[in-house]
Amino acid sequence: QDPNVLYAAGNVVFRTTNDGERWQVVSGDLTRNDKTKQGPSGGPITKDNTSVEYYGTIFALAPSPHDSGTIWAGSDDGLVHVTRDGGRTWANVTPRDLPEWSLISIIEVSPHDPATAYVAATRYKLDDFRPYVFRTNDYGRSWRRITTGIPPTHFIRVVREDPARRGLLYAGGEFGVYVSFDDGTSWQSLQRNLPVAPVHDLAVRDHDLVAATHGRSFWVLDDLTPLHQLSAEVVRRERHLFGPRDVWRLQGGGGFGGRAPGVGQNPPNGAVVRFYLRALPDSEVRLEFLDAQDSLIRAFSSRPAVPSDSLRVEAGVNRFVWNLRHADASRFPGMILWGGGTQGPVALPGRYRVRLTVGGWSETREFAVLKDPRVTATDADLRQQFDLLRAIRDRVTAANDAVRRIREVREEVTASAARARRVGGEAGRAIARAADSLNVQLTVVEEAIYQTKNRSSQDPLNYPIRLNNKLAALTNVVGDADARPTEQARQLFAELSAALQVELDRLQAVLDTGVPAFNRLVKDQDVPAIILR
């Protein structure tokens, strides 16, 4: 509650109110302090002088987040105390069912109820490997042991309650992590891909669960929102769409060389959507992302028209990550670009919706795309950037669609010319000459739009890039950072767009006049569609 108030514990509890400049004792002896039962290990010959086995130390300390005067303390010799007056008086509230000489590993004060606390204790040093987890709802006057579902030899070191959902508990022990949805009445494994390793502490931070293991690194279970929303009703349903968590609008990574070895992997950058299907449906499954005005941004399907819109589904819980981008520019087979891409613009900060449709059933959830707090650009700046990126995307699409159209027409023209040459005679030669002329016109436009000599990713080093690549490269320049576009970028886009329009008009003229004239010539010469030999 107060960043200047700190606590420290050893044999007693200390408190400072001035960020550590001066400390005062706020407890008496909160341990057994029974010297007749304590002594060096090993006996008189191999006497151990490290004192780690002497006990009599406050091992767990938990100031209440609700009340600055309430502090919980647990010792490594099995006692639990609580004060509700800032340390002037303490009450021994040790659970009656906790055996003597247990080590109080963790005390967790509920973030939802000041009277509720959880205790995890261990006795493995005494060859007792049973889990000891207790809950109180009345400041320790009574306790209930809550270990049902945890294997009898999996002792527990830590228990935490989720601050977003009351009664959602996480426990960590010698063999992994467990979860309870009913305030500890029953537990189940939450191991997932976590290695079997001792978990010494857990922390819930920004709707993520962080686990500190002994010797196997830190691990993070990204996005606890499905657990927050999971209920018996959800489990009974045939299908369910979980509400996504709000997502930060962040610039992606990148760079050369990939991820360094030994470095942790960040969660996916984008909106993570989870949905549940009891069984794999026979009908199409669609996932649609819409803006605040219900305008469709992207749609993904289990039966996509193009591979980029594919949605993979299976029975159980499915996860899909939307990268926050609007639709990409179109592509054509074999296209090679240098320093540019066809990605669509990133969605602006604001409210969005995701809709899951299975046959005639659908469900919609809302979420927010949040502006990166480190970004100094205004909303108006980002809107200008988005509008320009969208305009560039559309011109890249127009350029690539033109190349695809040229190649389709050329294929038809070339096929007709080949048939005419097989017929021979003046009719065949006339059609072949017309086809060659038409192909030359198409090729001139194609080569102005795209570098047709590209065969590998390194070829643009030798052959100048053309209009579609210049526009695609401008996409990377404008979208490289969250900032208002420069005037130079606007001018360059205008120039490239105008140059592209010249080629598109030239192509349209060929399609409007040259192609119909060629078709008439083929028809007049009566060249058969299929030539039998």
Coordinates of N, CA and C in Angstrom, one line a residue, residues 387-461:
D387 N -4.0 5.1 -42.7 CA -4.6 5.4 -44.0 C -3.6 5.3 -45.2
L388 N -2.4 5.8 -44.9 CA -1.4 5.7 -46.0 C -1.0 4.2 -46.3
L389 N -0.8 3.5 -45.2 CA -0.4 2.0 -45.4 C -1.5 1.3 -46.1
R390 N -2.7 1.6 -45.8 CA -3.9 0.9 -46.4 C -3.9 1.3 -47.9
A391 N -3.6 2.6 -48.2 CA -3.6 3.0 -49.6 C -2.4 2.3 -50.4
I392 N -1.3 2.2 -49.7 CA -0.1 1.5 -50.4 C -0.5 0.0 -50.6
R393 N -1.1 -0.6 -49.6 CA -1.5 -2.0 -49.7 C -2.4 -2.2 -50.9
D394 N -3.4 -1.3 -51.1 CA -4.3 -1.4 -52.2 C -3.6 -1.3 -53.5
R395 N -2.6 -0.4 -53.6 CA -1.9 -0.3 -54.9 C -0.9 -1.5 -55.2
V396 N -0.4 -2.0 -54.1 CA 0.4 -3.3 -54.3 C -0.5 -4.4 -54.8
T397 N -1.7 -4.4 -54.3 CA -2.7 -5.4 -54.8 C -3.0 -5.2 -56.2
A398 N -3.2 -3.9 -56.6 CA -3.5 -3.6 -58.0 C -2.4 -4.0 -58.9
A399 N -1.2 -3.8 -58.5 CA 0.0 -4.1 -59.3 C 0.1 -5.6 -59.4
N400 N 0.0 -6.4 -58.3 CA 0.1 -7.8 -58.4 C -1.0 -8.5 -59.1
D401 N -2.2 -7.9 -59.0 CA -3.4 -8.5 -59.7 C -3.2 -8.3 -61.2
A402 N -2.5 -7.2 -61.6 CA -2.3 -6.9 -63.0 C -1.3 -7.9 -63.6
V403 N -0.2 -8.2 -62.8 CA 0.7 -9.3 -63.2 C 0.0 -10.6 -63.4
R404 N -0.8 -10.9 -62.4 CA -1.5 -12.2 -62.5 C -2.4 -12.2 -63.8
R405 N -3.1 -11.1 -64.0 CA -4.0 -11.0 -65.2 C -3.2 -11.1 -66.5
I406 N -2.1 -10.5 -66.5 CA -1.3 -10.5 -67.7 C -0.8 -12.0 -68.0
R407 N -0.4 -12.7 -67.0 CA 0.0 -14.0 -67.2 C -1.1 -15.0 -67.6
E408 N -2.3 -14.7 -67.1 CA -3.4 -15.5 -67.5 C -3.8 -15.3 -69.0
V409 N -3.8 -14.0 -69.4 CA -4.1 -13.7 -70.8 C -3.0 -14.3 -71.7
R410 N -1.7 -14.1 -71.3 CA -0.7 -14.6 -72.1 C -0.7 -16.1 -72.3
E411 N -1.1 -16.8 -71.3 CA -1.2 -18.2 -71.4 C -2.3 -18.6 -72.4
E412 N -3.4 -17.9 -72.4 CA -4.5 -18.2 -73.4 C -4.0 -17.8 -74.8
V413 N -3.4 -16.6 -74.9 CA -2.9 -16.2 -76.2 C -1.9 -17.2 -76.8
T414 N -1.0 -17.6 -75.9 CA 0.1 -18.5 -76.4 C -0.5 -19.8 -76.8
A415 N -1.5 -20.3 -76.1 CA -2.1 -21.6 -76.5 C -2.8 -21.4 -77.8
S416 N -3.5 -20.3 -78.0 CA -4.2 -20.1 -79.3 C -3.2 -20.1 -80.5
A417 N -2.1 -19.4 -80.2 CA -1.0 -19.3 -81.2 C -0.4 -20.6 -81.6
A418 N -0.2 -21.4 -80.5 CA 0.3 -22.8 -80.8 C -0.6 -23.6 -81.6
R419 N -1.9 -23.5 -81.4 CA -2.9 -24.3 -82.2 C -2.8 -23.8 -83.7
A420 N -2.7 -22.4 -83.8 CA -2.7 -21.8 -85.2 C -1.5 -22.3 -85.9
R421 N -0.3 -22.3 -85.3 CA 0.9 -22.8 -86.0 C 0.8 -24.2 -86.4
R422 N 0.1 -25.0 -85.6 CA -0.1 -26.4 -86.0 C -1.0 -26.5 -87.2
V423 N -2.0 -25.6 -87.4 CA -2.8 -25.6 -88.5 C -2.0 -25.2 -89.8
G424 N -1.1 -24.2 -89.6 CA -0.3 -23.8 -90.7 C -1.0 -22.9 -91.7
G425 N -0.4 -22.6 -92.8 CA -1.1 -21.7 -93.8 C -1.0 -20.3 -93.4
E426 N -1.6 -19.5 -94.2 CA -1.7 -18.0 -94.0 C -2.5 -17.7 -92.7
A427 N -3.6 -18.4 -92.5 CA -4.4 -18.2 -91.3 C -3.6 -18.4 -90.0
G428 N -2.9 -19.5 -90.0 CA -2.1 -19.8 -88.8 C -1.0 -18.8 -88.6
R429 N -0.3 -18.4 -89.7 CA 0.7 -17.4 -89.6 C 0.2 -16.0 -89.1
A430 N -1.0 -15.7 -89.5 CA -1.6 -14.4 -89.1 C -1.9 -14.4 -87.6
I431 N -2.5 -15.5 -87.2 CA -2.8 -15.6 -85.8 C -1.5 -15.6 -84.9
A432 N -0.5 -16.3 -85.4 CA 0.8 -16.3 -84.6 C 1.4 -14.9 -84.5
R433 N 1.4 -14.1 -85.7 CA 1.9 -12.8 -85.6 C 1.1 -11.9 -84.7
A434 N -0.2 -12.0 -84.7 CA -1.0 -11.2 -83.8 C -0.8 -11.6 -82.3
A435 N -0.6 -12.9 -82.1 CA -0.3 -13.4 -80.7 C 1.1 -12.8 -80.2
D436 N 2.1 -12.8 -81.1 CA 3.4 -12.3 -80.7 C 3.3 -10.8 -80.4
S437 N 2.5 -10.1 -81.2 CA 2.4 -8.6 -81.0 C 1.6 -8.4 -79.7
L438 N 0.6 -9.2 -79.4 CA -0.2 -9.0 -78.2 C 0.7 -9.3 -77.0
N439 N 1.5 -10.4 -77.1 CA 2.4 -10.8 -76.0 C 3.4 -9.7 -75.7
V440 N 4.0 -9.1 -76.7 CA 4.9 -8.0 -76.5 C 4.3 -6.9 -75.7
Q441 N 3.1 -6.5 -76.1 CA 2.4 -5.4 -75.4 C 2.2 -5.8 -73.9
L442 N 1.8 -7.0 -73.7 CA 1.6 -7.5 -72.3 C 2.9 -7.5 -71.5
T443 N 4.0 -8.0 -72.2 CA 5.2 -8.1 -71.5 C 5.8 -6.8 -71.1
V444 N 5.6 -5.8 -72.0 CA 6.1 -4.4 -71.7 C 5.5 -3.9 -70.4
V445 N 4.2 -4.1 -70.2 CA 3.5 -3.7 -69.0 C 4.0 -4.5 -67.8
E446 N 4.1 -5.8 -68.0 CA 4.5 -6.7 -66.9 C 5.9 -6.3 -66.4
E447 N 6.8 -6.1 -67.3 CA 8.2 -5.8 -66.9 C 8.3 -4.4 -66.2
A448 N 7.4 -3.5 -66.5 CA 7.4 -2.2 -65.8 C 6.8 -2.4 -64.4
I449 N 6.0 -3.3 -64.2 CA 5.4 -3.5 -62.9 C 6.2 -4.4 -62.0
Y450 N 6.8 -5.5 -62.6 CA 7.5 -6.5 -61.8 C 8.8 -6.9 -62.5
Q451 N 9.9 -7.1 -61.7 CA 11.2 -7.6 -62.3 C 11.1 -9.1 -62.6
T452 N 10.8 -9.3 -63.9 CA 10.5 -10.7 -64.3 C 11.8 -11.6 -64.3
K453 N 13.0 -11.0 -64.2 CA 14.2 -11.8 -64.2 C 14.5 -12.4 -62.8
N454 N 13.7 -12.0 -61.8 CA 14.0 -12.6 -60.5 C 13.6 -14.1 -60.5
R455 N 14.6 -14.9 -60.0 CA 14.4 -16.3 -59.8 C 14.7 -16.8 -58.4
S456 N 15.5 -16.0 -57.7 CA 15.8 -16.3 -56.3 C 15.8 -15.1 -55.5
S457 N 15.9 -15.2 -54.2 CA 15.8 -14.1 -53.3 C 16.9 -13.1 -53.4
Q458 N 18.0 -13.5 -54.0 CA 19.2 -12.6 -54.2 C 19.2 -11.9 -55.5
D459 N 18.4 -12.3 -56.4 CA 18.4 -11.7 -57.8 C 18.1 -10.2 -57.8
P460 N 17.3 -9.7 -56.9 CA 17.1 -8.2 -56.9 C 18.4 -7.4 -56.7
L461 N 19.5 -8.1 -56.2 CA 20.8 -7.4 -56.1 C 21.4 -7.1 -57.5

